Coordinates of C-alpha atoms and ligand atoms in Angstrom, one line a residue:
M83 CA -2.8 -2.8 -34.3
S84 CA 0.2 -1.5 -32.3
E85 CA 3.3 -3.7 -32.1
F86 CA 4.0 -5.4 -28.8
S87 CA 6.7 -3.6 -26.9
M88 CA 8.2 -3.8 -23.4
D89 CA 9.9 -0.4 -23.8
L90 CA 8.8 2.4 -21.6
N91 CA 7.5 5.4 -23.5
E92 CA 9.1 8.8 -23.2
D93 CA 6.6 10.1 -20.6
Q94 CA 7.2 7.0 -18.4
R95 CA 11.0 7.3 -18.7
T96 CA 10.8 11.0 -17.8
L97 CA 8.6 10.2 -14.8
Q98 CA 11.0 7.4 -13.7
D99 CA 14.0 9.7 -13.9
W100 CA 12.3 12.5 -12.0
V101 CA 11.0 10.3 -9.2
H102 CA 14.3 8.5 -9.0
G103 CA 16.1 11.8 -8.6
F104 CA 13.9 12.7 -5.6
A105 CA 14.3 9.3 -4.1
K106 CA 18.1 9.4 -4.5
D107 CA 18.7 13.0 -3.4
V108 CA 15.9 13.5 -0.7
I109 CA 14.4 10.2 0.4
R110 CA 17.4 7.8 0.6
P111 CA 19.6 10.2 2.7
A112 CA 16.7 10.7 5.2
G113 CA 15.8 7.0 5.5
H114 CA 18.0 6.2 8.6
E115 CA 17.0 9.3 10.5
W116 CA 13.2 8.8 10.2
D117 CA 13.5 5.0 10.9
E118 CA 15.2 5.9 14.2
R119 CA 12.8 8.7 15.0
E120 CA 9.7 6.6 14.3
E121 CA 7.8 9.7 13.3
T122 CA 6.0 11.0 10.3
P123 CA 8.7 12.7 8.2
W124 CA 6.8 16.0 7.7
P125 CA 9.8 17.9 6.1
I126 CA 10.1 15.2 3.4
I127 CA 6.3 15.1 2.7
E128 CA 6.6 18.9 2.4
E129 CA 9.4 18.6 -0.1
A130 CA 7.4 16.0 -2.0
A131 CA 4.4 18.3 -2.0
K132 CA 6.5 21.3 -3.2
I133 CA 7.7 19.4 -6.3
G134 CA 4.3 17.8 -6.9
I135 CA 4.9 14.2 -5.9
Y136 CA 2.6 14.5 -2.9
S137 CA -0.4 15.8 -4.8
L138 CA -3.7 14.9 -6.4
D139 CA -2.2 15.9 -9.8
F140 CA 0.5 13.4 -9.5
L141 CA -2.0 10.6 -8.8
A142 CA -4.3 11.8 -11.6
N143 CA -1.4 11.9 -14.1
A144 CA -0.3 8.5 -13.2
F145 CA -3.8 7.1 -13.5
A146 CA -4.2 8.8 -16.9
D147 CA -1.5 6.5 -18.3
P148 CA -3.6 4.0 -20.3
T149 CA -0.9 1.3 -19.8
G150 CA -1.2 1.4 -16.0
L151 CA 2.5 1.4 -15.6
S152 CA 3.2 5.0 -14.5
M153 CA 2.1 4.5 -10.9
M154 CA 4.1 1.3 -10.6
I155 CA 7.2 2.9 -11.9
A156 CA 6.9 5.9 -9.4
L157 CA 6.2 3.6 -6.4
E158 CA 9.2 1.4 -7.2
E159 CA 11.4 4.4 -7.2
L160 CA 10.0 6.0 -4.0
A161 CA 10.4 2.7 -2.1
W162 CA 13.9 2.2 -3.6
G163 CA 14.7 5.5 -1.8
D164 CA 13.2 4.3 1.5
A165 CA 10.0 2.2 2.1
G166 CA 9.0 3.9 5.4
I167 CA 9.2 7.4 3.9
C168 CA 7.5 6.1 0.7
M169 CA 4.6 4.8 2.8
A170 CA 4.4 8.2 4.6
I171 CA 4.1 9.8 1.2
V172 CA 1.7 7.4 -0.4
G173 CA -0.4 6.4 2.7
S174 CA -3.0 8.9 1.9
S175 CA -3.7 7.2 -1.4
L176 CA -5.3 4.3 0.5
A177 CA -8.1 6.7 1.5
V178 CA -8.1 7.9 -2.1
A179 CA -8.5 4.3 -3.4
G180 CA -11.4 3.8 -0.9
I181 CA -13.1 6.9 -2.2
M182 CA -12.4 6.1 -5.9
S183 CA -13.7 2.5 -5.7
N184 CA -16.9 3.3 -3.8
G185 CA -17.7 7.0 -4.2
T186 CA -19.9 8.8 -6.7
P187 CA -18.1 11.2 -9.1
E188 CA -19.3 14.1 -7.0
Q189 CA -18.0 12.5 -3.8
Q190 CA -14.6 11.9 -5.5
M191 CA -14.4 15.5 -6.5
E192 CA -15.2 16.7 -3.0
W193 CA -13.2 14.4 -0.9
I194 CA -10.1 13.3 -2.8
P195 CA -8.4 16.7 -2.9
Q196 CA -8.9 16.9 0.9
C197 CA -6.7 13.8 1.3
Y198 CA -3.7 15.9 0.0
G199 CA -4.3 19.5 0.8
T200 CA -1.9 22.0 -0.8
P201 CA 1.9 22.4 -0.5
G202 CA 1.3 25.2 2.0
D203 CA -1.3 23.2 4.0
I204 CA -0.6 19.5 3.8
K205 CA -3.4 17.1 4.6
L206 CA -3.4 13.3 5.2
G207 CA -5.9 10.6 4.5
A208 CA -6.4 7.2 6.2
F209 CA -8.3 4.1 5.3
G210 CA -9.7 2.0 8.2
V211 CA -10.9 -1.5 7.7
S212 CA -8.9 -3.7 10.1
E213 CA -10.0 -4.3 13.7
P214 CA -8.6 -6.3 16.6
D215 CA -10.8 -9.3 15.7
A216 CA -11.1 -8.7 12.0
G217 CA -7.8 -8.8 10.1
S218 CA -7.8 -11.3 7.2
D219 CA -11.4 -12.0 7.9
V220 CA -12.9 -8.7 7.1
S221 CA -16.4 -10.0 7.3
A222 CA -16.0 -10.2 11.1
L223 CA -15.7 -6.4 11.5
R224 CA -17.8 -5.0 14.3
T225 CA -17.7 -1.3 13.7
R226 CA -21.4 -0.3 13.3
A227 CA -22.9 2.5 11.3
V228 CA -26.5 3.2 12.3
Y229 CA -28.7 5.5 10.3
D230 CA -30.6 8.3 12.1
E231 CA -33.3 9.0 9.6
A232 CA -34.7 12.0 11.4
K233 CA -31.4 13.9 11.1
D234 CA -30.1 12.2 8.0
E235 CA -27.0 11.2 9.9
W236 CA -25.0 8.1 10.4
V237 CA -23.6 7.2 13.8
L238 CA -20.4 5.1 13.9
N239 CA -19.1 3.1 16.8
G240 CA -16.1 0.8 17.0
T241 CA -12.3 0.4 17.1
K242 CA -10.1 0.2 14.0
T243 CA -6.5 -1.0 14.4
W244 CA -3.2 -0.9 12.5
I245 CA -4.4 2.1 10.5
T246 CA -1.8 3.9 8.4
N247 CA -2.1 7.6 9.3
G248 CA -4.8 6.6 11.8
G249 CA -5.9 9.5 14.0
I250 CA -3.4 12.0 12.5
A251 CA -5.2 12.0 9.1
N252 CA -7.5 14.9 8.3
T253 CA -9.8 12.7 6.4
H254 CA -10.6 9.1 7.4
V255 CA -12.4 6.6 5.2
I256 CA -14.0 4.0 7.5
V257 CA -15.5 0.7 6.5
A258 CA -18.4 -0.2 8.8
S259 CA -21.2 -2.7 9.0
V260 CA -24.7 -1.4 8.3
D261 CA -26.2 -4.9 8.6
P262 CA -24.1 -7.4 10.7
E263 CA -26.2 -10.3 9.5
L264 CA -25.0 -9.9 6.0
G265 CA -21.3 -10.2 6.8
S266 CA -19.0 -8.4 4.3
R267 CA -22.0 -7.8 2.1
G268 CA -23.5 -5.5 4.7
H269 CA -20.5 -3.2 4.7
A270 CA -20.3 0.4 3.6
S271 CA -17.6 3.0 3.5
F272 CA -17.9 6.4 5.1
V273 CA -15.8 9.6 4.8
I274 CA -15.2 11.1 8.2
P275 CA -14.5 14.8 7.4
E276 CA -11.8 16.8 9.2
G277 CA -12.9 18.1 12.6
T278 CA -15.7 15.6 13.2
P279 CA -16.2 14.9 16.9
G280 CA -16.2 11.3 18.1
I281 CA -13.1 10.0 16.2
R282 CA -9.8 9.9 17.9
M283 CA -6.4 8.1 17.8
G284 CA -5.9 5.2 20.2
Q285 CA -2.4 3.7 20.7
K286 CA 0.3 4.4 18.2
F287 CA 2.2 1.2 17.4
Q288 CA 6.0 0.7 17.5
K289 CA 7.0 -1.4 14.6
M290 CA 9.7 -3.6 13.2
G291 CA 10.0 -1.7 9.9
I292 CA 8.5 1.2 7.8
R293 CA 8.9 3.2 11.0
A294 CA 8.6 6.5 9.3
S295 CA 5.0 5.6 8.5
H296 CA 2.5 6.2 11.3
T297 CA 0.3 3.2 12.4
A298 CA -2.3 3.6 15.1
E299 CA -5.7 2.6 16.4
V300 CA -8.7 4.7 15.5
I301 CA -11.6 4.9 18.0
L302 CA -15.1 5.9 16.9
D303 CA -17.3 6.8 19.7
D304 CA -20.8 8.0 18.7
C305 CA -19.2 9.6 15.7
R306 CA -22.0 11.4 13.8
V307 CA -21.5 12.2 10.1
P308 CA -24.0 13.6 7.6
G309 CA -25.8 11.3 5.3
R310 CA -23.9 12.5 2.2
V311 CA -20.6 11.0 3.4
L312 CA -21.8 7.5 2.8
L313 CA -19.8 6.5 -0.3
G314 CA -21.9 5.6 -3.2
G315 CA -25.0 7.1 -1.6
K316 CA -28.0 5.8 0.4
E317 CA -30.1 4.8 -2.6
K318 CA -27.4 2.6 -4.1
L319 CA -26.7 1.0 -0.6
D320 CA -30.4 0.2 -0.1
E321 CA -30.6 -1.4 -3.5
R322 CA -27.5 -3.4 -2.9
L323 CA -28.7 -4.6 0.5
A324 CA -32.1 -5.5 -1.0
R325 CA -30.4 -7.6 -3.6
V326 CA -28.3 -9.4 -1.0
R327 CA -31.3 -10.1 1.2
E328 CA -33.1 -11.6 -1.9
G329 CA -30.1 -13.9 -2.2
K330 CA -28.7 -12.3 -5.3
R331 CA -25.0 -11.6 -5.5
A332 CA -23.9 -8.1 -4.5
Q333 CA -21.8 -6.4 -7.1
S334 CA -19.1 -5.2 -4.8
Q335 CA -18.0 -5.4 -1.3
A336 CA -16.6 -2.1 0.0
A337 CA -13.2 -3.2 1.4
M338 CA -12.5 -5.9 -1.2
A339 CA -13.1 -3.5 -4.1
T340 CA -10.4 -1.2 -2.6
F341 CA -7.9 -3.9 -2.0
E342 CA -8.2 -5.4 -5.5
A343 CA -7.1 -2.1 -6.9
T344 CA -4.2 -1.5 -4.6
R345 CA -2.4 -4.8 -4.5
P346 CA -0.1 -4.3 -7.6
A347 CA 0.8 -1.0 -6.0
V348 CA 1.9 -2.7 -2.8
G349 CA 3.9 -5.1 -4.9
A350 CA 5.6 -2.2 -6.7
Q351 CA 6.8 -0.9 -3.3
A352 CA 8.2 -4.2 -2.3
L353 CA 9.9 -4.4 -5.6
G354 CA 11.6 -1.1 -4.9
I355 CA 13.1 -2.4 -1.7
A356 CA 14.2 -5.6 -3.3
R357 CA 16.0 -3.7 -6.1
A358 CA 17.7 -1.4 -3.6
A359 CA 19.1 -4.3 -1.7
Y360 CA 20.1 -6.2 -4.8
E361 CA 22.0 -3.1 -6.2
F362 CA 23.7 -2.4 -2.9
A363 CA 24.8 -6.0 -2.5
L364 CA 26.1 -6.2 -6.0
D365 CA 28.3 -3.1 -5.6
Y366 CA 29.5 -4.3 -2.2
A367 CA 30.4 -7.8 -3.5
K368 CA 32.5 -6.2 -6.2
E369 CA 34.4 -4.0 -3.7
R370 CA 34.8 -6.3 -0.7
K371 CA 37.9 -8.4 -0.8
Q372 CA 38.5 -11.5 1.2
F373 CA 41.2 -14.2 0.5
G374 CA 42.8 -11.7 -1.9
R375 CA 39.8 -11.5 -4.3
A376 CA 36.5 -9.7 -4.5
I377 CA 33.8 -11.8 -2.8
I378 CA 31.7 -11.8 -6.0
E379 CA 34.4 -14.0 -7.6
N380 CA 33.0 -16.8 -5.5
Q381 CA 30.1 -18.6 -7.1
A382 CA 28.4 -18.8 -3.7
I383 CA 28.1 -15.0 -3.8
A384 CA 27.7 -14.5 -7.5
F385 CA 24.9 -17.1 -7.8
K386 CA 23.0 -15.4 -5.0
L387 CA 23.2 -12.1 -6.9
A388 CA 22.0 -13.8 -10.1
D389 CA 19.0 -15.3 -8.2
M390 CA 18.3 -11.9 -6.6
K391 CA 18.3 -10.2 -10.0
I392 CA 16.1 -12.8 -11.6
A393 CA 13.5 -12.5 -8.8
V394 CA 13.5 -8.7 -8.9
D395 CA 12.9 -8.7 -12.7
A396 CA 10.2 -11.4 -12.4
A397 CA 8.5 -9.5 -9.7
R398 CA 8.5 -6.4 -11.8
L399 CA 6.9 -8.3 -14.7
L400 CA 4.1 -9.6 -12.5
V401 CA 3.5 -6.1 -11.0
W402 CA 3.4 -4.5 -14.4
R403 CA 1.1 -7.1 -15.9
A404 CA -1.4 -6.8 -13.1
S405 CA -1.4 -3.1 -13.3
W406 CA -1.8 -3.2 -17.1
M407 CA -4.7 -5.6 -16.7
A408 CA -6.4 -3.4 -14.2
A409 CA -5.9 -0.2 -16.3
T410 CA -7.2 -2.0 -19.5
R411 CA -10.1 -3.5 -17.5
K412 CA -9.1 -7.1 -18.0
P413 CA -10.5 -9.2 -15.2
F414 CA -8.1 -10.9 -12.8
L415 CA -9.2 -14.4 -13.7
N416 CA -6.3 -16.1 -12.1
G417 CA -5.8 -13.7 -9.2
E418 CA -3.1 -11.7 -11.0
G419 CA -3.3 -8.8 -8.6
S420 CA -2.6 -11.2 -5.7
M421 CA 0.1 -13.0 -7.6
S422 CA 2.0 -9.7 -8.1
K423 CA 1.7 -8.6 -4.5
L424 CA 2.6 -12.1 -3.2
F425 CA 5.6 -12.6 -5.4
A426 CA 7.0 -9.1 -5.0
S427 CA 6.7 -9.1 -1.2
E428 CA 8.3 -12.5 -0.8
T429 CA 11.0 -11.5 -3.2
A430 CA 11.7 -8.4 -1.1
V431 CA 12.0 -10.5 2.1
N432 CA 14.3 -13.0 0.4
V433 CA 16.4 -10.6 -1.5
T434 CA 17.0 -8.3 1.5
N435 CA 17.9 -11.4 3.6
E436 CA 20.5 -12.5 1.0
A437 CA 21.8 -8.9 0.9
I438 CA 22.5 -9.1 4.6
Q439 CA 24.3 -12.4 4.1
I440 CA 26.4 -10.8 1.3
L441 CA 27.4 -7.9 3.5
G442 CA 28.2 -10.2 6.4
G443 CA 28.6 -8.2 9.7
Y444 CA 28.1 -5.0 7.8
G445 CA 24.7 -6.2 6.7
Y446 CA 23.7 -6.7 10.3
V447 CA 24.4 -3.2 11.7
R448 CA 22.5 0.0 11.4
E449 CA 25.5 1.9 9.8
Y450 CA 24.4 0.3 6.6
P451 CA 20.9 0.4 5.2
V452 CA 20.5 -3.3 4.4
E453 CA 19.2 -4.5 7.8
R454 CA 16.6 -1.7 7.7
W455 CA 15.5 -2.8 4.2
H456 CA 15.0 -6.3 5.5
R457 CA 12.9 -5.0 8.5
D458 CA 10.9 -2.8 6.1
S459 CA 10.3 -5.7 3.6
K460 CA 8.4 -7.9 6.0
I461 CA 5.3 -5.9 6.2
Y462 CA 4.6 -6.3 2.5
T463 CA 3.8 -10.0 3.2
I464 CA 1.3 -9.0 5.8
F465 CA -0.8 -5.9 5.0
E466 CA -3.4 -5.6 2.3
G467 CA -3.8 -9.4 2.5
T468 CA -1.2 -11.7 4.0
S469 CA 0.7 -14.1 1.7
E470 CA -1.6 -16.9 2.8
I471 CA -4.7 -14.9 1.8
Q472 CA -3.1 -14.1 -1.6
R473 CA -2.4 -17.8 -2.2
L474 CA -6.0 -18.5 -1.3
V475 CA -7.2 -15.9 -3.9
V476 CA -5.0 -17.4 -6.6
A477 CA -5.8 -21.0 -5.6
R478 CA -9.6 -20.3 -5.7
S479 CA -9.3 -18.4 -9.0
I480 CA -7.4 -21.1 -10.8
S481 CA -9.5 -24.0 -9.4
G482 CA -12.9 -22.7 -9.0
V483 CA -12.9 -24.7 -5.8
H484 CA -13.7 -22.8 -2.5
I485 CA -10.5 -23.8 -0.8
K486 CA -10.3 -23.0 2.9
Ligands
FAD1551 C1 2.1 -1.5 9.5 C2 0.7 -1.8 9.2 C3 -0.1 -1.0 8.5 C4 -1.4 -1.3 8.2 N1 -2.2 -0.4 7.5 C5 -3.6 -0.7 7.5 C6 -4.5 0.3 7.0 O1 -4.0 1.5 6.6 N2 -5.8 0.1 7.0 C7 -6.3 -1.1 7.4 O2 -7.5 -1.3 7.3 N3 -5.5 -2.1 7.8 C8 -4.1 -1.9 7.9 N4 -3.3 -2.9 8.4 C9 -3.8 -4.2 8.8 C10 -3.4 -5.3 7.9 O3 -4.1 -5.3 6.7 C11 -3.7 -6.6 8.7 O4 -2.7 -6.7 9.7 C12 -3.7 -7.9 7.8 O5 -4.8 -7.9 7.0 C13 -3.7 -9.2 8.6 O6 -4.6 -9.2 9.6 P1 -4.2 -9.6 11.1 O7 -3.0 -8.8 11.5 O8 -5.4 -9.5 12.0 O9 -3.8 -11.1 11.0 P2 -4.7 -12.4 11.0 O10 -5.8 -12.3 10.0 O11 -5.1 -12.7 12.4 O12 -3.7 -13.5 10.5 C14 -2.8 -14.2 11.3 C15 -2.1 -15.4 10.5 O13 -3.2 -16.3 10.1 C16 -3.2 -16.5 8.7 N5 -4.5 -16.7 8.2 C17 -5.7 -16.1 8.6 N6 -6.7 -16.6 7.9 C18 -6.3 -17.6 7.1 C19 -6.8 -18.5 6.2 N7 -8.2 -18.5 5.9 N8 -6.0 -19.4 5.6 C20 -4.7 -19.5 5.9 N9 -4.1 -18.6 6.7 C21 -4.9 -17.7 7.4 C22 -2.6 -15.2 8.2 O14 -2.2 -15.3 6.8 C23 -1.5 -14.9 9.2 O15 -0.4 -15.6 8.9 C24 -1.9 -2.6 8.6 C25 -1.1 -3.5 9.3 C26 0.2 -3.1 9.6 C27 1.0 -4.0 10.4

């Protein structure tokens, strides 16, 4: 039996240094510009693709780490650089997660590379579940997929909203209902290949934070796709639906399977923002003098920094634990994935808020990055399950009671 250790191994440390270097030299200096521009930072994604951070290989290597920590380490560093640019770089991986959790091995081989493209020909992926009337309550989604048996095609109709890379992605993974009477158990995921007619972008949203990441509506209007793009295949879908109709539990629900896998990764990004703000505030508090002494010499400031550091470290432990559990296939019996996402995201909001306080007026203006980090942090308590929904998952898991 191997000894218990919380040290990172050499590969993980090398990865951490490499991604940190990119975050420090390329992402962080560009954060302000792309926040102001509110556009996809193509030159930065190109840089990331050139050195291999925006690539399928990067994802595959990180997933090959049996401890599950590599991806968390990389995400923390990227978001430490800038969360909006980080999301622009990792947004495609939402589509990848959708394909990984529901697709057959052949489908994974075919579609996942198309979510990245190559350094000379970059592609994006998008994952669309949310709708105007179906946010937390995914079971209420209305987008319909109807099978046209004669042509072996699916026809999709509906409107998705808040979709990261929505409408600008080359490959969209769309969750739709194939049987509305079955609620979320009647859902299935479809790959919409590049160039398919009938899918288009609706409005692009102007946001409070992560403004370098594109968020828009996606409209499906008689969007016809071949039968083979149904993730998992028709046979498996028919079997699953038959089981549900007989009253047996369905093994997986398309959207939920994806979210379970991605929650610690969302937590890792929030953690990166929190750490950035903590470090910045610590340096500032040592430099800034008022009343003839550094402001950190006041307990009121030093204790804030102590609390910030404790929360950042605790968030990292929860994120790493959840990711390790997922990688080693230990079930989340107490909602550990949700715990990590909830705690890290609320830590990011609190720590960035305290960082503004420590910087005083300088914390409130755009000359300094701290107000941006606070704006960026808020989304992590909302997307991929709000804090309330994460608490619901944990509360139900620990109690066995169907708490509403
Ligand atoms: C920037 C951004 C990017 C996004 N990217 C994507 C994406 O790529 N793909 C995608 O599919 N979606 C995406 N989303 C959507 C996101 O996942 C949803 O916004 C989120 O799930 C919440 O849904 P909602 O906004 O409809 O809020 P609602 O579900 O309407 O919630 C409103 C409030 O009610 C609370 N609430 C709801 N139900 C309960 C309950 N049962 N108990 C207690 N409180 C409850 C919520 O916690 C929240 O506080 C994105 C959103 C944003 C803003």
